[in-house]
Amino acid sequence: MTNLKNKLLTLALLLAPVMAVASPALSGIEIMEEIYRRHQQYPYVYEQQSMVMRDRYGKRDTRKAHRYSRVEEDGSAKFMLIFDYPQEIEGVTVLAVRDPSGVMKKSVYLPAFAEQLIENSAEDNFGNFLGTDFTVENIVGEVLSDYRYERRQDRNMNNMPYFVIDVYQAANDEADHPLRRHFVRQDNFFIGQTEHLDNLGRLHKRQTYHDLKAVDGQMWRSGMILMEDVKEQHQSLLKVTRRWFSHDYVPAEMFTADWLYKNHPYIEPRPVEDEINHEEDSDSTTENDEQVSQLSGQGMEQP
Amino acid sequence: MIVKLFMLGCNDRKGVFLGFLIATLFFASGIPKLQVDTGVDSLIPANDPARLIYQRVSSEFGTDNKTIIYIKDSQLWTPERLASLETLHRAIEKTEDVTRVDSLYNLHTIEGSDGKINTKPVLASAPQTAEGAERAKRSALSNPLYIGNFFSDDGNVTAMVVSVNDIHDDQNFSKDMTETIESLLARHRDDFEQMVQVGPPRINAELKSSLYEDFILLGPLSALILVLSILFFMRSGLSAMIPLVTSVMTIVWTFGMLGWLGIPINILSAMLPSLIIVIGSTEDTHLMAAFFRGLVCAEKEPRKEAIEYMASHIGLPLVLTVLTTALGFASNLFSDIGLIQHFSIAATFAMIANGVVTILVVPLILSFFGPDQIKKEEENQTTLNLPGKMVKLFCYSKDHFPGAILISTALLCLFFIYQASSLYVTNDPLSYFPDDRPLIQDTRRIHEDLAGIKIFFITLESNSKNTFQYPKNVAKLKEIQGFMEKQGVFDRSISIADHLAFVNREFRGEFAEMSLPETRQLVAQYLMFFHRSDLDSYVSHDFSRANIVVRHNISDSHTLNRYIEELEDAVTHIAGPGLKAHIIGENLMVNSAAENLMVAQVKALAILLALIFIIMSAMFTSLKGGLIALVPAIIPIALMFGIMGLLEIPLNPGTAMVAVIAIGIAVDGTIHLLARYNELCRRTSDYREAVDIAVSEEATPLIVSCLGLSLGFGILLFSNFTVVAQFGALAAATMLFSIFANLLITPIIMSKVRLVGLYQILAMKIDQQVLDNTPLFNDMTNYQRRKAILISELNEFEQGELLVEQDTHGRDMYLILEGQAEVIRRDDGESRTLATLNPGAVFGEIGYIREAERTADVRATTPISALRFDYQKMQNDLKFFPNIVAKLNFNISYILGERLADMVEHSKK
C-alpha cells in the first residue's frame, strides 16, 4: 500500500492531464492526489530539453540537456538531468533519488572536477538550480505528504475554470501565507500555473505551462515551462524538444555513478590553455529566444 | 565719458531710476526658475573621455550608486535582532524606487564538506532559536565574498545595500529617499547599538540642505558685519546703507540671470551673496570717501560738485577695479569642472553688474540723500582712527628700515613658497563637509568595520566570447587584486576570480584555500552554482569582459590618483596585449579632476597676473608700473599658498579660486593707491612726499575695505561646507596680507620709482599745437614727446608768482603750456622786461645745461601751467632712451643758439 501511495506521490514530473468533471466537494489534497493519479501511467520518461535563461537586460544563455526519470516497483523514483550544451558543461549531471520512504537525495556530478558524485544538500527552497530559475523541486515535483493543501475560491482565467490550491509546509500550521499557489485546470486536472511566494507572501516567481498536449487518454503533457523571477526579472524557459515514454531509454543502471563516470569521464586538465578563446560560439538559440519573448508574462492570464 | 556715465544718475534721475526698476523686475522674475545642482556630475570635466567608458561599464556591471545601511550590535546574531533586521529588510524592499536590497536575507552561500555541497541562503527568514542564529553567523562569516562587504570580521556589523532608481530630474528625490529610509531605520534604531545610512542620496540631500542653510545664514550675516564695520570706520549711516542697496540689487540681478539662463546654483554659489555684499562694498567705500573729499572743495552745489569730484577722481580707478575683480572670477570661466565654471559665470556677472549698479545708482542716491556738507570729525577721521595709526606705523617702518623690510619680506615669501611645495589637491565631495559632521563620522565607521563606501571598477575587455572562462585570464584578475593588496590602500576588491576560488575551496576543501580552478570546463561548471544575477557585477554575459569591484575610503585626490596611476601601469602590464584595461568610477573621475584644479589654478593665476600687468603697464605707459602693481598681488599669493602648505589645507574647488579672486580684489587697492600717487606726482617733485600723501589718503578706504573684505570672507567660516569655509579663511588672510603689501611694501618701492599715468597725460588737455610749435619738442615723435613729458612735472603757478629768481641757482627748465610770463632783468635797482613768454616758450635752459646763476626773473602775468624738467631726473630716467636725450639736447642747443643770436642782434642795436 505504501509503495502504491509513494508511486502516486512521486510522479511530480508527470503532470498528468485528465478530462474530468471537477467536483466542488474535492479538497485541496484530493485535487492534488487526482493530479498525481493521472500521472502514474508512464513511469519511464526520457526527454531532450533546451533551457533558455534570460536576464534582466534581455541577455540569453542556452543549455541543452537530457532528462531521464523512472519510478521503480518499490515506489522509489530516480531523476537525472545531464547537460550536453554548451561544450564546457557537457556531462554535468544532477541526480535525484527518492527512496521508498520519500527521502530525497540529490547529487551533482562535475566531470571537470573529479570522478565523484557530490551530494547536494541544498537547503534553499528558492535556490536556483544550476543557474536556472528552477529549483530541483520545481522539476522533480513535490512530495504531497510534505505539504498541506488548502483549496481556495475557484478562478476563471482565459474563460477556463481553475481550482486554486494554496500549498503550506505540512509542519507549519501557523503560516500566514502559502509557499506557493497552484492554479489547476478543472477540465483536465493539469496545473497550468504556479505562483511561488516569498516570505512576505509576495509573488516571487511565476511558473507557467505551455504547449499542452494530451499524450495518452487522460494524461497531458506540457511542451514548455516558463519560470519568471518577478523580483530579479529573469526568465528561464524549459522546452521539451523530444519525449519518449519507454523503459529502454531509462535503464536502471544509468542512475549510478559508474555509468556517469563511464559515459562522461573526468576531464583531465590540459597543461596549457589558450589565453583567449578566438572561437565564436555558435548561436543556436534564436528560435528558443523568440519563444521566451513570446511567452514571457503572457502565457496565461494573470489570476 | 566715465564722468558722464557717473553723472547720469545725477542728471537724469528719473530715467535711471525707471531703467533700474525695469531691469530689476526682469531679473527678479528669473529667480523662481533657479535650479540647484549638488550632484557629483558637476565635479567631473564635461569632456572627460572616461565618462563614456564609465557609462558603458556601469550600464553593464551595475551602478556604483548604492546606499549602505550600517548596523552594529554585539548581540547581532540573536533571534530578536535578526527578526528586527528581517522586518527592516522587507520594509525597505517595499519602498517605492528601491530596486534591490541586498542583505543577509537574500545572500546565498555555498558550503562544502565531506563530499557534500550545500547551497543555501545565509538566512531565509529570522531564526527562532539561538542555535539557528549562531548557524547563520557561521555561514555568513565563512564566505569570504561577504566579509568586508556585508559583514565585519567579528560579525558584529552587517550591512544592507540598497539600490535605488536614479531619478535626476526630481529635485527632491534624494531628500525624500533619505527621509523614507531614515523613517524606517528609526523604527528599529532602539533594537541595535548603531544604525546609520550612507550613500549618494544622503550625501546629495545633505549637500542640498547645507546649501540652503548657507544661503539663509551667510548673506544676512555678511550684510550685518558690513554695516557694522562701515559704521565703525566711516561713522556714516549713508555709507553703510549704500552698499546694502547696491548689493541687494546685484544679488537679484545675478540670481535672476542664473534662473533665466538655466545655470544651476551649487555649493560654491552659497557664498555669492556674501561675496557680492563684501566686494561690492569696497567700491562704495572708495566712492563715499571721494564724495566726502569732494564736499570739502564744493561751493555752490555741494552734492553735485562732490559727485563730479567723485566721478573724476574715482571713476577710472573704479572701472579698472571692477574690471580686474571680474577678471579674477572670469579666469575660471573655462574651467573643465562644471561646479567652478558655473560659479565663475555667476560671480563674473555679479561683479560686472555690481559695477554698473554702483556707477549709476550711487550718484543717484547721493543726489537725493547725500549730505551737503561734511562734518569736521568726518573730515579728520582718516588720521584719527585705526587706519591712521596703521599708516603711521607703516610710514615709520618705511622711512627707517626700508631695506630690512624688503629683505625680510623676500625671505618670508621664499619660506612660504617652500611650504607651498607640500600642497596637495582633493576634489572628493565628502571632503566638502567638516570632519565632525555625522555623515563623515558614519562614513568612517563603515570604513573601519567594513569596506569604504567609495567604489571604482577595473574592467578587462577582450574581443572574444568566453575569454574569462579561461583560467589564465581569470588568474589575471587575481593577480591585479594581489597587486592592490600589496598597495595596501584599497579596502576590498571582488571579482569573478574570488567567486571561483571560493567555490573551488568549498568543493576541494580547505587545502585548496582560494586557489583557482585549473580548466576552462571546471570554471564553466563551477559557474553553474551561481545565478547570473550573482555575477552581473563581475563578468559580462558572454564572458568577454570582466570587472573587479574595488571599495576604498581615500579622500585625498592626490594620494588616490597616485595609487591609481600605479595600478594602471600594473593592470596594463598584467592584462597584456590581448586585453584592454580600464580603471573607471565616478569617484575616480571626480578625484582625477582635482589634478585639473592645480593646472587650472596655475593657468588662471598666470592669465590674471598677465592681465593686471598689461592693464597697469598701459595705465602708466611703463612696464615698471605694471611690475610694481604685481608686487602687492604676488606677496599675498605666496603667503596664502604657504599657509595652505603649512596648515595642510588642500587645494579643492573652493581654495583653488582664492588666489585669483583675492588678487583680483586686492589689486583694486593697488590701483587706487597708484592712481592717487600718480596724480600727486604731477604736482610735486618730492616723490617721497607723494607716496606719503597717497598712502595717507588711500589708507582709510583701503584698510576699511580690506578689513571689511576680511570680515566678510571670514563669515564664510560659518558655512556648512569645508571648502567654502577654507575659501573664506584663506581669502580673509589674503586680504590682510594685501594691506601689508599695499601700504608698506608698495610704498617703499614707489618711493624709489616714479610713475606717471597715461590717463593723466590725456587728462592734461595739453594743446597739441603748443607741443607742435615748441622748439623743445621740435622734430620729435609723439612717443618721444610723451616720454619726455612723463618724466617732467606739471606745475601750476598763480598770477604774479615768481617762477625763476635772478641770481639764484637752479637746474630746472620750464615749458609753458598755458598762460603768460615776463622775463625781467634787475640791474642796479632797475627792472627791465626783456621778453614776454607765451605757451610753447621755454625758459631756464641755461641753468639746465650748466649750473649757473639765473640771469633774470620769470614772473607769471597770468595763471600758468608749465612742465618742469629737472636735469638730474632727466639724465637718470632717460638714460635708456639716448635718442630722446639727443633730440632734447639738440633742441635745447637750438634754443640757446637762438637766444645767443637774439642777444647779438640786440647788442648791435
PDB file of C-alpha atoms in Angstrom, chain A residues 53-57 59-61 63 83 87-92 108-114 116-133 198-200 202 229 231-232 234 236 266-283, chain B residues 58-62 86 90-91 93-94 99-100 105-106 108 114-121 124-126 462-467 469-473 476 504 507-508 518-533 536 540-541 543 545 574-579:
ATOM      1  CA  MET A  53      17.800  31.733 -19.497  1.00  0.00           C
ATOM      2  CA  ARG A  54      17.197  35.446 -19.969  1.00  0.00           C
ATOM      3  CA  ASP A  55      18.482  38.056 -17.525  1.00  0.00           C
ATOM      4  CA  ARG A  56      17.039  41.463 -16.701  1.00  0.00           C
ATOM      5  CA  TYR A  57      18.966  43.063 -19.563  1.00  0.00           C
ATOM      6  CA  LYS A  59      20.685  38.678 -22.495  1.00  0.00           C
ATOM      7  CA  ARG A  60      20.264  34.975 -23.036  1.00  0.00           C
ATOM      8  CA  ASP A  61      22.046  31.731 -22.323  1.00  0.00           C
ATOM      9  CA  ARG A  63      21.692  24.986 -22.430  1.00  0.00           C
ATOM     10  CA  PHE A  83      23.743  18.728 -19.736  1.00  0.00           C
ATOM     11  CA  GLN A  87      30.508  22.125 -24.559  1.00  0.00           C
ATOM     12  CA  GLU A  88      32.166  23.283 -21.319  1.00  0.00           C
ATOM     13  CA  ILE A  89      29.374  21.874 -19.213  1.00  0.00           C
ATOM     14  CA  GLU A  90      28.900  18.661 -21.154  1.00  0.00           C
ATOM     15  CA  GLY A  91      28.339  15.829 -18.723  1.00  0.00           C
ATOM     16  CA  VAL A  92      27.322  17.960 -15.766  1.00  0.00           C
ATOM     17  CA  VAL A 108      25.824  16.630  -8.622  1.00  0.00           C
ATOM     18  CA  TYR A 109      28.494  15.346 -10.936  1.00  0.00           C
ATOM     19  CA  LEU A 110      31.001  17.733 -12.461  1.00  0.00           C
ATOM     20  CA  PRO A 111      33.222  15.867 -14.958  1.00  0.00           C
ATOM     21  CA  ALA A 112      35.790  18.664 -14.833  1.00  0.00           C
ATOM     22  CA  PHE A 113      36.103  18.392 -11.062  1.00  0.00           C
ATOM     23  CA  ALA A 114      36.603  14.705 -10.362  1.00  0.00           C
ATOM     24  CA  GLN A 116      32.954  11.971  -7.761  1.00  0.00           C
ATOM     25  CA  LEU A 117      29.268  12.291  -7.142  1.00  0.00           C
ATOM     26  CA  ILE A 118      28.881  15.159  -4.748  1.00  0.00           C
ATOM     27  CA  GLU A 119      25.872  15.124  -2.548  1.00  0.00           C
ATOM     28  CA  ASN A 120      23.989  18.359  -2.833  1.00  0.00           C
ATOM     29  CA  SER A 121      22.196  19.018   0.407  1.00  0.00           C
ATOM     30  CA  ALA A 122      20.661  22.290  -0.731  1.00  0.00           C
ATOM     31  CA  GLU A 123      18.582  23.916   1.964  1.00  0.00           C
ATOM     32  CA  ASP A 124      17.456  26.669  -0.261  1.00  0.00           C
ATOM     33  CA  ASN A 125      13.832  26.340  -1.275  1.00  0.00           C
ATOM     34  CA  PHE A 126      14.175  29.312  -3.540  1.00  0.00           C
ATOM     35  CA  GLY A 127      17.697  28.403  -4.541  1.00  0.00           C
ATOM     36  CA  ASN A 128      18.161  28.259  -8.231  1.00  0.00           C
ATOM     37  CA  PHE A 129      19.131  25.089  -9.922  1.00  0.00           C
ATOM     38  CA  LEU A 130      22.432  25.258 -11.755  1.00  0.00           C
ATOM     39  CA  GLY A 131      21.997  28.836 -12.827  1.00  0.00           C
ATOM     40  CA  THR A 132      18.371  28.494 -13.924  1.00  0.00           C
ATOM     41  CA  ASP A 133      15.315  29.989 -12.249  1.00  0.00           C
ATOM     42  CA  ASP A 198       8.296  34.955  -0.783  1.00  0.00           C
ATOM     43  CA  ASN A 199       8.354  35.188   2.996  1.00  0.00           C
ATOM     44  CA  LEU A 200       6.023  38.150   2.921  1.00  0.00           C
ATOM     45  CA  ARG A 202       4.508  38.430  -2.334  1.00  0.00           C
ATOM     46  CA  ASP A 229      11.532  35.540 -11.460  1.00  0.00           C
ATOM     47  CA  LYS A 231      11.907  40.157  -8.397  1.00  0.00           C
ATOM     48  CA  GLU A 232      15.078  39.647 -10.351  1.00  0.00           C
ATOM     49  CA  HIS A 234      14.874  36.766 -15.060  1.00  0.00           C
ATOM     50  CA  SER A 236      14.039  30.510 -17.729  1.00  0.00           C
ATOM     51  CA  TYR A 266      36.661  13.027 -15.854  1.00  0.00           C
ATOM     52  CA  ILE A 267      38.259  15.751 -17.921  1.00  0.00           C
ATOM     53  CA  GLU A 268      41.997  15.938 -17.313  1.00  0.00           C
ATOM     54  CA  PRO A 269      43.363  19.453 -17.088  1.00  0.00           C
ATOM     55  CA  ARG A 270      45.409  20.362 -20.127  1.00  0.00           C
ATOM     56  CA  PRO A 271      48.872  21.722 -19.332  1.00  0.00           C
ATOM     57  CA  VAL A 272      48.455  24.915 -21.356  1.00  0.00           C
ATOM     58  CA  GLU A 273      45.289  26.534 -22.418  1.00  0.00           C
ATOM     59  CA  ASP A 274      44.832  29.287 -24.902  1.00  0.00           C
ATOM     60  CA  GLU A 275      44.859  32.597 -23.178  1.00  0.00           C
ATOM     61  CA  ILE A 276      41.962  33.899 -25.166  1.00  0.00           C
ATOM     62  CA  ASN A 277      39.441  31.866 -26.993  1.00  0.00           C
ATOM     63  CA  HIS A 278      39.055  33.005 -30.532  1.00  0.00           C
ATOM     64  CA  GLU A 279      36.294  30.641 -31.349  1.00  0.00           C
ATOM     65  CA  GLU A 280      32.937  32.236 -31.744  1.00  0.00           C
ATOM     66  CA  ASP A 281      30.458  30.037 -30.020  1.00  0.00           C
ATOM     67  CA  SER A 282      27.674  29.125 -32.371  1.00  0.00           C
ATOM     68  CA  ASP A 283      24.371  30.645 -31.501  1.00  0.00           C
TER      69      ASP A 283
ATOM     70  CA  SER B  58      28.103  50.992 -15.150  1.00  0.00           C
ATOM     71  CA  SER B  59      25.295  50.064 -17.510  1.00  0.00           C
ATOM     72  CA  GLU B  60      26.827  46.610 -17.881  1.00  0.00           C
ATOM     73  CA  PHE B  61      28.097  45.903 -14.397  1.00  0.00           C
ATOM     74  CA  GLY B  62      25.686  47.995 -12.361  1.00  0.00           C
ATOM     75  CA  GLU B  86      14.244  40.954   8.597  1.00  0.00           C
ATOM     76  CA  ARG B  90      11.234  43.661   3.964  1.00  0.00           C
ATOM     77  CA  ALA B  91      10.099  47.218   4.701  1.00  0.00           C
ATOM     78  CA  GLU B  93      12.169  46.310  -0.191  1.00  0.00           C
ATOM     79  CA  LYS B  94       8.625  47.614  -0.306  1.00  0.00           C
ATOM     80  CA  THR B  99      15.139  48.422  -6.922  1.00  0.00           C
ATOM     81  CA  ARG B 100      17.033  45.984  -4.769  1.00  0.00           C
ATOM     82  CA  TYR B 105      18.218  37.774   3.996  1.00  0.00           C
ATOM     83  CA  ASN B 106      18.880  37.294   0.317  1.00  0.00           C
ATOM     84  CA  HIS B 108      23.323  32.858  -0.846  1.00  0.00           C
ATOM     85  CA  ASP B 114      32.910  15.558   3.375  1.00  0.00           C
ATOM     86  CA  GLY B 115      31.994  15.197  -0.283  1.00  0.00           C
ATOM     87  CA  LYS B 116      28.818  17.183   0.164  1.00  0.00           C
ATOM     88  CA  ILE B 117      27.958  20.536  -1.190  1.00  0.00           C
ATOM     89  CA  ASN B 118      25.268  22.704   0.278  1.00  0.00           C
ATOM     90  CA  THR B 119      23.893  25.745  -1.489  1.00  0.00           C
ATOM     91  CA  LYS B 120      21.718  27.791   0.785  1.00  0.00           C
ATOM     92  CA  PRO B 121      20.661  31.279   1.791  1.00  0.00           C
ATOM     93  CA  ALA B 124      15.846  32.639   4.507  1.00  0.00           C
ATOM     94  CA  SER B 125      13.941  34.037   7.450  1.00  0.00           C
ATOM     95  CA  ALA B 126      14.689  35.037  11.017  1.00  0.00           C
ATOM     96  CA  SER B 462      38.592  41.181 -24.977  1.00  0.00           C
ATOM     97  CA  ASN B 463      37.074  40.826 -28.416  1.00  0.00           C
ATOM     98  CA  SER B 464      36.329  37.153 -27.897  1.00  0.00           C
ATOM     99  CA  LYS B 465      33.494  35.435 -26.129  1.00  0.00           C
ATOM    100  CA  ASN B 466      34.222  33.297 -23.091  1.00  0.00           C
ATOM    101  CA  THR B 467      37.610  34.905 -22.523  1.00  0.00           C
ATOM    102  CA  GLN B 469      36.185  31.285 -18.640  1.00  0.00           C
ATOM    103  CA  TYR B 470      39.843  30.581 -19.283  1.00  0.00           C
ATOM    104  CA  PRO B 471      41.806  30.106 -16.053  1.00  0.00           C
ATOM    105  CA  LYS B 472      44.767  32.135 -17.327  1.00  0.00           C
ATOM    106  CA  ASN B 473      42.582  35.154 -17.845  1.00  0.00           C
ATOM    107  CA  LYS B 476      44.998  37.897 -14.313  1.00  0.00           C
ATOM    108  CA  ASN B 504      36.792  25.697  -5.585  1.00  0.00           C
ATOM    109  CA  PHE B 507      34.456  21.685  -3.396  1.00  0.00           C
ATOM    110  CA  ARG B 508      38.034  20.750  -2.682  1.00  0.00           C
ATOM    111  CA  GLU B 518      42.556  24.757 -13.407  1.00  0.00           C
ATOM    112  CA  THR B 519      40.479  24.164 -16.511  1.00  0.00           C
ATOM    113  CA  ARG B 520      38.051  26.086 -18.578  1.00  0.00           C
ATOM    114  CA  GLN B 521      35.494  23.320 -18.159  1.00  0.00           C
ATOM    115  CA  LEU B 522      35.734  23.452 -14.399  1.00  0.00           C
ATOM    116  CA  VAL B 523      35.363  27.224 -14.468  1.00  0.00           C
ATOM    117  CA  ALA B 524      32.199  26.870 -16.540  1.00  0.00           C
ATOM    118  CA  GLN B 525      30.890  24.080 -14.332  1.00  0.00           C
ATOM    119  CA  TYR B 526      31.555  25.967 -11.103  1.00  0.00           C
ATOM    120  CA  LEU B 527      29.818  28.994 -12.552  1.00  0.00           C
ATOM    121  CA  MET B 528      26.631  26.925 -12.762  1.00  0.00           C
ATOM    122  CA  PHE B 529      26.412  27.229  -8.999  1.00  0.00           C
ATOM    123  CA  PHE B 530      25.803  30.942  -9.273  1.00  0.00           C
ATOM    124  CA  HIS B 531      22.796  32.586 -10.681  1.00  0.00           C
ATOM    125  CA  ARG B 532      23.549  35.093 -13.382  1.00  0.00           C
ATOM    126  CA  SER B 533      22.432  37.945 -11.116  1.00  0.00           C
ATOM    127  CA  ASP B 536      26.217  40.541 -13.073  1.00  0.00           C
ATOM    128  CA  SER B 540      29.692  40.248 -18.900  1.00  0.00           C
ATOM    129  CA  HIS B 541      27.052  37.925 -20.208  1.00  0.00           C
ATOM    130  CA  PHE B 543      32.373  36.382 -20.600  1.00  0.00           C
ATOM    131  CA  ARG B 545      34.600  41.368 -20.210  1.00  0.00           C
ATOM    132  CA  ILE B 574      49.190  42.156 -16.236  1.00  0.00           C
ATOM    133  CA  ALA B 575      46.417  42.335 -18.837  1.00  0.00           C
ATOM    134  CA  GLY B 576      48.892  42.031 -21.673  1.00  0.00           C
ATOM    135  CA  PRO B 577      48.344  42.964 -25.307  1.00  0.00           C
ATOM    136  CA  GLY B 578      45.219  40.842 -25.842  1.00  0.00           C
ATOM    137  CA  LEU B 579      43.100  42.639 -23.266  1.00  0.00           C
TER     138      LEU B 579
END
